[in-house]
């Protein structure tokens, strides 16, 4: 007997049939004697439909009213799921975020959870009820409805699991786990049995869009065991957990992440004097453009070259800003390229192994792929390459690090 918090995403509750299937699944867990708290998303496409309705009235509606609107999607699902459970003779109660009292700050459309009042939920569990909570929403101290940012139901699930000290937070979605890389790119991609929070954060922020990043941070902070699994088929999924210093030999690399939506900009011939980096990047960040990798070359002839990457959508805006900055700084030239991609190898095993980066560079060299930029962290090595070589690079790296041989024996 365990207490599970389960989260079902939009496709898992995308139709009445799917909601009935979730109820069947919950019934099986109940029959095994488990206590259940369930967080659900809106039916797939619903949140987008609501966003569309709002923008057909106003270009920039008030964020407070956006939250009132967007929170309705999940309210539909909790009621329908409870009806499906009651039809099966299972006691169930639905709650919106503000009813449970998921207290958040007041940043509408990207609120953060501050506290959850678990008393009511615990009383319902003790009374034998399945508690179904609307994901993605809460209320601030004044009672205004807030939402947690797109994909925020994952964070609701994790926060509930942390507050209730659940045995596991299980995120049911349309994929059966976290893979060594995107199976659409590498046929031999393998489901990972386990991955650490840190690795998952790198994989998620690098473009493996399975979980809202904030939910992984939250789970890591409160040490909530988090499992990603499919609501469409049975299987153990992938457990996201803390790093164990067990004696079992772990793979050096857990996965390969990539991101196509990148662009790079270079200012050539910038005077090599203090304050230049801040003069270049200041206007970029004031324009709300996020900068990812940054490289500054060693100076020759008192000038240097300064390169950074941005999201491809921000490319033209960043270039325009940079031309102005370059002329103010009397730099030589601005050049850019929006046909680039970033590929990263991720793994906590890197901490204890030498030569990982070299192995990556060897693999790219053997495919004749030119590396344009490199950046590293303790558990990651990223390179920027021409977008057209992305698939080739990922496939080569996947076999160089023997990821097709990852052991995925199920429990
Ligand atoms: N329904 C919200 C969205 O589509 C929240 C979620 O599904 O996690 O972003
Ligand atoms: Mg999601």
CSV table of C-alpha atoms and ligand atoms in Angstrom, one decimal:
chain,number,residue,atom,x,y,z
A,1,UNK,CA,0.0,0.0,0.0
A,2,UNK,CA,1.4,3.3,-1.0
A,3,UNK,CA,0.3,6.9,-1.6
A,4,UNK,CA,0.8,7.9,-5.2
A,5,UNK,CA,0.3,11.3,-6.7
A,6,UNK,CA,-0.5,10.7,-10.4
A,7,UNK,CA,-0.6,13.3,-13.1
A,8,UNK,CA,-2.4,12.8,-16.4
A,9,UNK,CA,-1.5,15.1,-19.2
A,10,UNK,CA,-3.7,16.5,-22.0
A,11,UNK,CA,-3.5,13.6,-24.4
A,12,UNK,CA,-4.2,11.2,-21.6
A,13,UNK,CA,-7.5,12.9,-20.9
A,14,UNK,CA,-8.1,14.1,-24.5
A,15,UNK,CA,-11.5,12.6,-25.0
A,16,UNK,CA,-14.3,11.0,-22.9
A,17,UNK,CA,-12.9,7.6,-23.9
A,18,UNK,CA,-9.5,8.5,-22.7
A,19,UNK,CA,-10.9,9.8,-19.4
A,20,UNK,CA,-12.8,6.5,-19.0
A,21,UNK,CA,-9.5,4.7,-19.6
A,22,UNK,CA,-7.8,6.7,-16.9
A,23,UNK,CA,-10.6,5.9,-14.5
A,24,UNK,CA,-10.1,2.2,-15.3
A,25,UNK,CA,-6.4,2.6,-14.6
A,26,UNK,CA,-7.1,4.3,-11.3
A,27,UNK,CA,-9.6,1.6,-10.4
A,28,UNK,CA,-6.8,-1.0,-10.7
A,29,UNK,CA,-4.6,1.0,-8.4
A,30,UNK,CA,-7.4,1.3,-5.9
A,31,UNK,CA,-8.0,-2.5,-6.1
A,32,UNK,CA,-4.3,-3.0,-5.2
A,33,UNK,CA,-5.0,-0.9,-2.1
A,34,UNK,CA,-3.1,2.3,-3.0
A,35,UNK,CA,-4.2,5.8,-2.0
A,36,UNK,CA,-4.4,8.2,-4.9
A,37,UNK,CA,-4.3,11.9,-5.5
A,38,UNK,CA,-4.6,12.8,-9.1
A,39,UNK,CA,-3.6,16.0,-10.9
A,40,UNK,CA,-5.0,16.5,-14.4
A,41,UNK,CA,-4.4,18.7,-17.3
A,42,UNK,CA,-7.1,20.2,-19.6
A,43,UNK,CA,-8.2,18.0,-22.4
A,44,UNK,CA,-5.6,18.2,-25.2
A,45,UNK,CA,-5.9,21.4,-27.3
A,46,UNK,CA,-8.2,23.1,-24.8
A,47,UNK,CA,-5.7,25.5,-23.4
A,48,UNK,CA,-4.7,26.5,-26.9
A,49,UNK,CA,-8.3,27.0,-27.8
A,50,UNK,CA,-8.8,29.3,-24.8
A,51,UNK,CA,-5.7,31.3,-25.7
A,52,UNK,CA,-7.2,31.7,-29.2
A,53,UNK,CA,-10.5,32.9,-27.9
A,54,UNK,CA,-8.7,35.6,-25.8
A,55,UNK,CA,-6.6,36.8,-28.6
A,56,UNK,CA,-9.6,37.1,-30.9
A,57,UNK,CA,-10.8,39.8,-28.5
A,58,UNK,CA,-7.6,41.5,-27.4
A,59,UNK,CA,-3.9,41.4,-28.5
A,60,UNK,CA,-2.7,41.6,-24.9
A,61,UNK,CA,-5.5,40.8,-22.5
A,62,UNK,CA,-5.0,41.4,-18.8
A,63,UNK,CA,-3.0,38.5,-17.3
A,64,UNK,CA,-5.4,38.3,-14.4
A,65,UNK,CA,-8.3,37.6,-16.8
A,66,UNK,CA,-6.1,35.2,-18.8
A,67,UNK,CA,-5.7,33.1,-15.7
A,68,UNK,CA,-9.4,33.1,-15.0
A,69,UNK,CA,-10.0,31.9,-18.5
A,70,UNK,CA,-7.2,29.3,-18.8
A,71,UNK,CA,-8.0,27.7,-15.4
A,72,UNK,CA,-11.4,26.6,-16.8
A,73,UNK,CA,-9.8,23.9,-19.0
A,74,UNK,CA,-8.7,21.8,-16.0
A,75,UNK,CA,-11.9,22.3,-14.1
A,76,UNK,CA,-13.8,20.4,-16.9
A,77,UNK,CA,-11.4,17.5,-16.6
A,78,UNK,CA,-11.5,17.1,-12.8
A,79,UNK,CA,-15.3,16.9,-12.8
A,80,UNK,CA,-15.5,14.4,-15.8
A,81,UNK,CA,-12.9,12.2,-14.2
A,82,UNK,CA,-14.7,12.1,-10.9
A,83,UNK,CA,-17.9,11.2,-12.7
A,84,UNK,CA,-16.1,8.3,-14.4
A,85,UNK,CA,-14.7,7.1,-11.1
A,86,UNK,CA,-18.1,7.4,-9.4
A,87,UNK,CA,-19.7,5.4,-12.2
A,88,UNK,CA,-17.2,2.6,-11.3
A,89,UNK,CA,-18.3,2.8,-7.6
A,90,UNK,CA,-15.1,4.6,-6.5
A,91,UNK,CA,-15.5,7.5,-4.2
A,92,UNK,CA,-13.9,10.6,-5.6
A,93,UNK,CA,-13.8,14.3,-5.0
A,94,UNK,CA,-12.6,17.1,-7.4
A,95,UNK,CA,-11.0,20.3,-6.3
A,96,UNK,CA,-9.8,23.4,-8.2
A,97,UNK,CA,-6.4,24.8,-7.3
A,98,UNK,CA,-7.9,27.6,-5.2
A,99,UNK,CA,-10.2,25.1,-3.3
A,100,UNK,CA,-7.4,22.8,-2.3
A,101,UNK,CA,-5.7,26.0,-1.5
A,102,UNK,CA,-2.6,25.8,-3.6
A,103,UNK,CA,-1.2,29.2,-2.6
A,104,UNK,CA,0.9,30.9,-5.2
A,105,UNK,CA,2.5,34.3,-5.6
A,106,UNK,CA,0.7,36.8,-7.8
A,107,UNK,CA,2.7,36.6,-11.0
A,108,UNK,CA,-0.3,35.8,-13.3
A,109,UNK,CA,0.4,33.2,-16.0
A,110,UNK,CA,3.7,32.2,-14.4
A,111,UNK,CA,2.9,31.9,-10.7
A,112,UNK,CA,5.0,29.9,-8.3
A,113,UNK,CA,3.5,27.6,-5.7
A,114,UNK,CA,4.3,28.8,-2.1
A,115,UNK,CA,2.3,26.5,0.0
A,116,UNK,CA,-0.4,23.7,-0.2
A,117,UNK,CA,-3.0,23.1,2.5
A,118,UNK,CA,-3.1,19.3,2.6
A,119,UNK,CA,-5.5,18.9,5.5
A,120,UNK,CA,-8.6,18.6,3.3
A,121,UNK,CA,-6.9,16.2,1.0
A,122,UNK,CA,-5.7,14.0,3.8
A,123,UNK,CA,-9.2,13.9,5.3
A,124,UNK,CA,-10.6,12.8,2.0
A,125,UNK,CA,-7.9,10.1,1.6
A,126,UNK,CA,-8.6,8.9,5.1
A,127,UNK,CA,-12.3,8.7,4.1
A,128,UNK,CA,-11.4,6.4,1.2
A,129,UNK,CA,-11.7,9.0,-1.6
A,130,UNK,CA,-9.6,9.5,-4.7
A,131,UNK,CA,-8.8,13.2,-4.7
A,132,UNK,CA,-8.7,14.8,-8.1
A,133,UNK,CA,-7.0,18.2,-8.3
A,134,UNK,CA,-7.0,20.6,-11.3
A,135,UNK,CA,-3.4,21.0,-12.5
A,136,UNK,CA,-1.7,24.2,-13.6
A,137,UNK,CA,-3.6,26.5,-11.2
A,138,UNK,CA,-3.7,28.0,-7.8
A,139,UNK,CA,-4.7,31.2,-6.1
A,140,UNK,CA,-2.7,34.1,-4.6
A,141,UNK,CA,-3.1,35.4,-1.0
A,142,UNK,CA,-6.0,37.7,-2.2
A,143,UNK,CA,-7.8,34.8,-3.7
A,144,UNK,CA,-7.1,35.7,-7.3
A,145,UNK,CA,-6.9,32.7,-9.6
A,146,UNK,CA,-3.3,32.1,-11.0
A,147,UNK,CA,-1.8,29.7,-13.4
A,148,UNK,CA,1.7,28.2,-13.3
A,149,UNK,CA,2.9,28.6,-16.9
A,150,UNK,CA,2.3,26.2,-19.8
A,151,UNK,CA,2.9,22.6,-18.9
A,152,UNK,CA,2.3,23.6,-15.2
A,153,UNK,CA,0.2,20.5,-14.3
A,154,UNK,CA,3.5,18.6,-13.9
A,155,UNK,CA,4.5,21.1,-11.2
A,156,UNK,CA,1.1,20.7,-9.5
A,157,UNK,CA,1.7,16.9,-9.4
A,158,UNK,CA,5.1,17.3,-7.9
A,159,UNK,CA,4.1,19.9,-5.4
A,160,UNK,CA,1.2,17.8,-4.2
A,161,UNK,CA,3.6,14.8,-3.9
A,162,UNK,CA,6.0,16.9,-1.9
A,163,UNK,CA,3.4,18.3,0.4
A,164,UNK,CA,1.7,15.0,1.0
A,165,UNK,CA,5.1,13.1,1.3
A,166,UNK,CA,3.8,10.7,-1.3
A,167,UNK,CA,5.8,7.5,-2.1
A,168,UNK,CA,6.1,8.5,-5.7
A,169,UNK,CA,4.9,11.1,-8.1
A,170,UNK,CA,3.9,9.4,-11.4
A,171,UNK,CA,3.6,11.6,-14.5
A,172,UNK,CA,1.4,9.7,-17.1
A,173,UNK,CA,2.0,11.1,-20.5
A,174,UNK,CA,2.0,10.0,-24.2
A,175,UNK,CA,5.6,8.6,-24.2
A,176,UNK,CA,6.7,5.6,-22.1
A,177,UNK,CA,9.7,7.3,-20.5
A,178,UNK,CA,12.8,9.3,-21.1
A,179,UNK,CA,15.0,8.2,-23.9
A,180,UNK,CA,18.7,8.4,-24.6
A,181,UNK,CA,17.8,10.7,-27.4
A,182,UNK,CA,14.8,11.5,-29.6
A,183,UNK,CA,13.7,8.1,-31.1
A,184,UNK,CA,12.5,9.9,-34.2
A,185,UNK,CA,16.2,10.8,-34.9
A,186,UNK,CA,17.9,7.6,-33.7
A,187,UNK,CA,16.1,4.4,-34.2
A,188,UNK,CA,18.1,2.6,-31.6
A,189,UNK,CA,17.3,5.2,-28.9
A,190,UNK,CA,16.6,3.4,-25.6
A,191,UNK,CA,14.3,4.1,-22.7
A,192,UNK,CA,16.3,4.9,-19.6
A,193,UNK,CA,15.4,3.0,-16.5
A,194,UNK,CA,16.7,5.8,-14.3
A,195,UNK,CA,18.1,9.3,-14.7
A,196,UNK,CA,19.2,11.8,-12.1
A,197,UNK,CA,17.4,15.1,-11.5
A,198,UNK,CA,20.4,17.0,-12.7
A,199,UNK,CA,20.6,15.1,-15.9
A,200,UNK,CA,16.9,15.4,-16.5
A,201,UNK,CA,17.2,19.2,-16.1
A,202,UNK,CA,19.9,19.3,-18.7
A,203,UNK,CA,17.9,17.1,-21.0
A,204,UNK,CA,14.7,19.1,-20.5
A,205,UNK,CA,16.2,22.5,-20.9
A,206,UNK,CA,18.1,21.3,-23.9
A,207,UNK,CA,15.0,20.4,-25.7
A,208,UNK,CA,13.6,17.0,-24.6
A,209,UNK,CA,10.3,18.5,-23.8
A,210,UNK,CA,8.7,15.8,-21.6
A,211,UNK,CA,8.3,17.6,-18.3
A,212,UNK,CA,7.9,21.3,-17.3
A,213,UNK,CA,11.4,22.2,-16.1
A,214,UNK,CA,10.1,23.8,-13.0
A,215,UNK,CA,8.6,20.5,-11.9
A,216,UNK,CA,12.0,18.7,-12.2
A,217,UNK,CA,13.6,21.5,-10.1
A,218,UNK,CA,10.9,21.2,-7.5
A,219,UNK,CA,11.2,17.4,-7.4
A,220,UNK,CA,14.9,17.6,-7.0
A,221,UNK,CA,14.7,20.2,-4.2
A,222,UNK,CA,12.2,18.2,-2.2
A,223,UNK,CA,13.6,14.8,-3.2
A,224,UNK,CA,10.3,13.6,-4.6
A,225,UNK,CA,10.8,10.4,-6.6
A,226,UNK,CA,9.4,11.2,-10.0
A,227,UNK,CA,8.4,8.6,-12.6
A,228,UNK,CA,7.5,9.3,-16.2
A,229,UNK,CA,5.3,6.7,-17.8
A,230,UNK,CA,2.8,6.1,-20.5
A,231,UNK,CA,-0.9,6.2,-19.9
A,232,UNK,CA,-1.5,4.3,-23.1
A,233,UNK,CA,0.5,1.1,-22.3
A,234,UNK,CA,1.8,-0.6,-19.2
A,235,UNK,CA,5.5,-0.4,-18.4
A,236,UNK,CA,7.9,0.8,-15.7
A,237,UNK,CA,8.7,4.2,-17.4
A,238,UNK,CA,11.7,6.1,-16.3
A,239,UNK,CA,12.5,7.0,-12.7
A,240,UNK,CA,14.0,10.4,-12.1
A,241,UNK,CA,15.9,10.3,-8.8
A,242,UNK,CA,18.8,11.5,-6.7
A,243,UNK,CA,22.3,10.4,-7.6
A,244,UNK,CA,23.3,7.2,-5.8
A,245,UNK,CA,26.9,6.5,-5.2
A,246,UNK,CA,26.4,2.9,-5.8
A,247,UNK,CA,29.2,0.7,-6.9
A,248,UNK,CA,27.5,-0.4,-10.1
A,249,UNK,CA,29.3,0.9,-13.2
A,250,UNK,CA,27.1,3.6,-14.7
A,251,UNK,CA,27.3,4.8,-18.3
A,252,UNK,CA,29.4,7.9,-18.7
A,253,UNK,CA,26.7,9.5,-20.8
A,254,UNK,CA,23.0,9.1,-20.2
A,255,UNK,CA,21.7,10.9,-23.2
A,256,UNK,CA,22.1,13.3,-26.1
A,257,UNK,CA,19.9,16.4,-26.3
A,258,UNK,CA,19.7,18.7,-29.2
A,259,UNK,CA,18.0,22.0,-30.1
A,260,UNK,CA,17.4,23.2,-33.6
A,261,UNK,CA,16.0,26.6,-32.7
A,262,UNK,CA,19.3,28.3,-32.3
A,263,UNK,CA,21.0,31.2,-34.1
A,264,UNK,CA,24.4,32.7,-33.5
A,265,UNK,CA,25.7,36.3,-33.8
A,266,UNK,CA,29.3,37.5,-33.8
A,267,UNK,CA,30.7,41.0,-33.4
A,268,UNK,CA,34.0,41.1,-35.1
A,269,UNK,CA,36.9,43.5,-34.2
A,270,UNK,CA,35.6,44.8,-30.9
A,271,UNK,CA,38.1,46.9,-28.9
A,272,UNK,CA,39.6,44.7,-26.1
A,273,UNK,CA,38.8,47.0,-23.2
A,274,UNK,CA,36.9,46.5,-19.9
A,275,UNK,CA,33.1,46.8,-20.2
A,276,UNK,CA,32.7,45.5,-23.7
A,277,UNK,CA,30.8,42.3,-22.9
A,278,UNK,CA,28.3,44.3,-20.8
A,279,UNK,CA,27.9,46.9,-23.5
A,280,UNK,CA,27.1,44.2,-26.1
A,281,UNK,CA,24.9,42.0,-24.0
A,282,UNK,CA,23.2,44.7,-21.9
A,283,UNK,CA,20.9,46.0,-24.8
A,284,UNK,CA,20.2,42.4,-25.8
A,285,UNK,CA,18.9,41.4,-22.3
A,286,UNK,CA,17.0,44.7,-21.9
A,287,UNK,CA,15.2,43.7,-25.1
A,288,UNK,CA,14.2,40.5,-23.2
A,289,UNK,CA,16.3,38.3,-25.5
A,290,UNK,CA,17.8,35.2,-23.7
A,291,UNK,CA,21.4,34.5,-24.5
A,292,UNK,CA,22.6,30.9,-24.3
A,293,UNK,CA,26.3,30.2,-25.2
A,294,UNK,CA,28.8,33.0,-25.1
A,295,UNK,CA,32.4,32.9,-26.5
A,296,UNK,CA,35.0,35.6,-26.5
A,297,UNK,CA,38.2,35.0,-28.4
A,298,UNK,CA,41.7,35.9,-27.2
A,299,UNK,CA,42.6,39.4,-28.4
A,300,UNK,CA,44.9,40.0,-31.3
A,301,UNK,CA,45.8,43.6,-32.3
A,302,UNK,CA,43.9,45.0,-29.3
A,303,UNK,CA,40.6,43.7,-30.8
A,304,UNK,CA,38.6,40.6,-30.2
A,305,UNK,CA,35.6,38.7,-31.6
A,306,UNK,CA,32.5,38.2,-29.5
A,307,UNK,CA,30.0,35.4,-30.3
A,308,UNK,CA,26.8,34.3,-28.6
A,309,UNK,CA,23.7,32.3,-29.4
A,310,UNK,CA,20.0,33.2,-29.1
A,311,UNK,CA,16.7,31.6,-29.9
A,312,UNK,CA,16.1,31.6,-33.6
A,313,UNK,CA,12.9,33.7,-33.2
A,314,UNK,CA,15.0,36.5,-31.7
A,315,UNK,CA,17.6,36.4,-34.4
A,316,UNK,CA,16.6,39.5,-36.5
A,317,UNK,CA,15.8,41.6,-33.4
A,318,UNK,CA,19.2,40.7,-31.8
A,319,UNK,CA,21.0,41.4,-35.1
A,320,UNK,CA,19.4,44.9,-35.4
A,321,UNK,CA,20.3,45.8,-31.8
A,322,UNK,CA,23.8,44.5,-32.4
A,323,UNK,CA,24.4,46.6,-35.5
A,324,UNK,CA,23.7,49.7,-33.4
A,325,UNK,CA,26.0,48.5,-30.6
A,326,UNK,CA,28.7,47.6,-33.0
A,327,UNK,CA,28.7,51.1,-34.5
A,328,UNK,CA,28.7,52.7,-31.0
A,329,UNK,CA,31.7,50.6,-30.1
A,330,UNK,CA,33.4,51.1,-33.5
A,331,UNK,CA,33.6,47.3,-34.0
A,332,UNK,CA,34.4,46.1,-37.4
A,333,UNK,CA,31.4,44.0,-38.4
A,334,UNK,CA,28.4,42.0,-37.3
A,335,UNK,CA,27.9,38.5,-38.8
A,336,UNK,CA,25.3,35.9,-38.0
A,337,UNK,CA,24.0,32.5,-38.9
A,338,UNK,CA,20.5,31.2,-38.1
A,339,UNK,CA,21.0,27.7,-39.6
A,340,UNK,CA,22.8,26.2,-36.6
A,341,UNK,CA,21.9,23.6,-34.0
A,342,UNK,CA,23.2,22.7,-30.6
A,343,UNK,CA,24.0,19.1,-29.7
A,344,UNK,CA,24.8,18.1,-26.1
A,345,UNK,CA,26.0,15.0,-24.3
A,346,UNK,CA,24.7,14.8,-20.8
A,347,UNK,CA,25.8,12.5,-17.9
A,348,UNK,CA,26.8,12.6,-14.3
A,349,UNK,CA,29.3,9.9,-15.1
A,350,UNK,CA,31.4,12.7,-16.7
A,351,UNK,CA,32.5,13.8,-13.3
A,352,UNK,CA,34.6,10.7,-12.8
A,353,UNK,CA,35.7,10.1,-16.3
A,354,UNK,CA,38.4,11.8,-18.4
A,355,UNK,CA,38.3,12.1,-22.2
A,356,UNK,CA,34.6,12.4,-22.6
A,357,UNK,CA,34.8,15.7,-24.6
A,358,UNK,CA,37.6,14.3,-26.7
A,359,UNK,CA,35.5,11.3,-27.6
A,360,UNK,CA,32.7,13.6,-28.6
A,361,UNK,CA,35.0,15.7,-30.8
A,362,UNK,CA,36.5,12.5,-32.4
A,363,UNK,CA,33.0,11.3,-33.3
A,364,UNK,CA,32.1,14.6,-34.9
A,365,UNK,CA,35.5,14.7,-36.7
A,366,UNK,CA,35.0,11.3,-38.2
A,367,UNK,CA,31.8,12.5,-39.8
A,368,UNK,CA,33.5,15.6,-41.0
A,369,UNK,CA,31.3,17.9,-39.0
A,370,UNK,CA,32.7,21.3,-38.1
A,371,UNK,CA,32.3,22.5,-34.6
A,372,UNK,CA,31.5,26.2,-34.4
A,373,UNK,CA,31.3,26.7,-30.7
A,374,UNK,CA,31.8,24.6,-27.5
A,375,UNK,CA,30.6,25.0,-24.0
A,376,UNK,CA,30.9,22.7,-21.0
A,377,UNK,CA,29.5,22.2,-17.5
A,378,UNK,CA,30.2,19.6,-14.9
A,379,UNK,CA,27.8,17.1,-16.5
A,380,UNK,CA,27.4,18.3,-20.1
A,381,UNK,CA,29.3,19.2,-23.2
A,382,UNK,CA,27.5,21.2,-25.9
A,383,UNK,CA,28.6,22.0,-29.4
A,384,UNK,CA,27.1,24.3,-32.1
A,385,UNK,CA,27.2,22.8,-35.6
A,386,UNK,CA,25.5,23.5,-38.9
A,387,UNK,CA,21.9,22.5,-38.7
A,388,UNK,CA,22.1,20.2,-41.7
A,389,UNK,CA,24.5,17.9,-39.9
A,390,UNK,CA,22.3,17.6,-36.8
A,391,UNK,CA,20.9,14.1,-37.4
A,392,UNK,CA,24.2,12.8,-38.6
A,393,UNK,CA,25.9,14.1,-35.4
A,394,UNK,CA,23.3,12.8,-33.0
A,395,UNK,CA,23.4,9.3,-34.6
A,396,UNK,CA,27.2,9.2,-34.6
A,397,UNK,CA,27.4,10.2,-31.0
A,398,UNK,CA,24.7,7.8,-29.9
A,399,UNK,CA,26.7,4.9,-31.2
A,400,UNK,CA,30.1,6.3,-30.2
A,401,UNK,CA,28.9,6.4,-26.6
A,402,UNK,CA,27.2,3.0,-27.0
A,403,UNK,CA,23.8,4.3,-26.0
A,404,UNK,CA,22.0,1.8,-28.1
A,405,UNK,CA,23.3,-0.8,-25.6
A,406,UNK,CA,21.8,0.8,-22.5
A,407,UNK,CA,20.3,-1.9,-20.3
A,408,UNK,CA,16.5,-1.3,-20.0
A,409,UNK,CA,15.5,-4.5,-18.2
A,410,UNK,CA,12.2,-3.8,-16.6
A,411,UNK,CA,11.5,-4.3,-12.9
B,1,LIG,N1,-3.2,22.8,-19.7
B,1,LIG,C1,-2.0,23.5,-19.5
B,1,LIG,C2,-1.2,23.6,-20.8
B,1,LIG,O1,-1.6,23.1,-21.8
B,1,LIG,C3,-1.2,22.9,-18.4
B,1,LIG,C4,-0.7,21.5,-18.6
B,1,LIG,O2,-1.3,20.8,-19.4
B,1,LIG,O3,0.2,21.1,-17.9
B,1,LIG,O4,-0.1,24.1,-20.8
B,2,LIG,MG1,2.8,18.5,-20.5
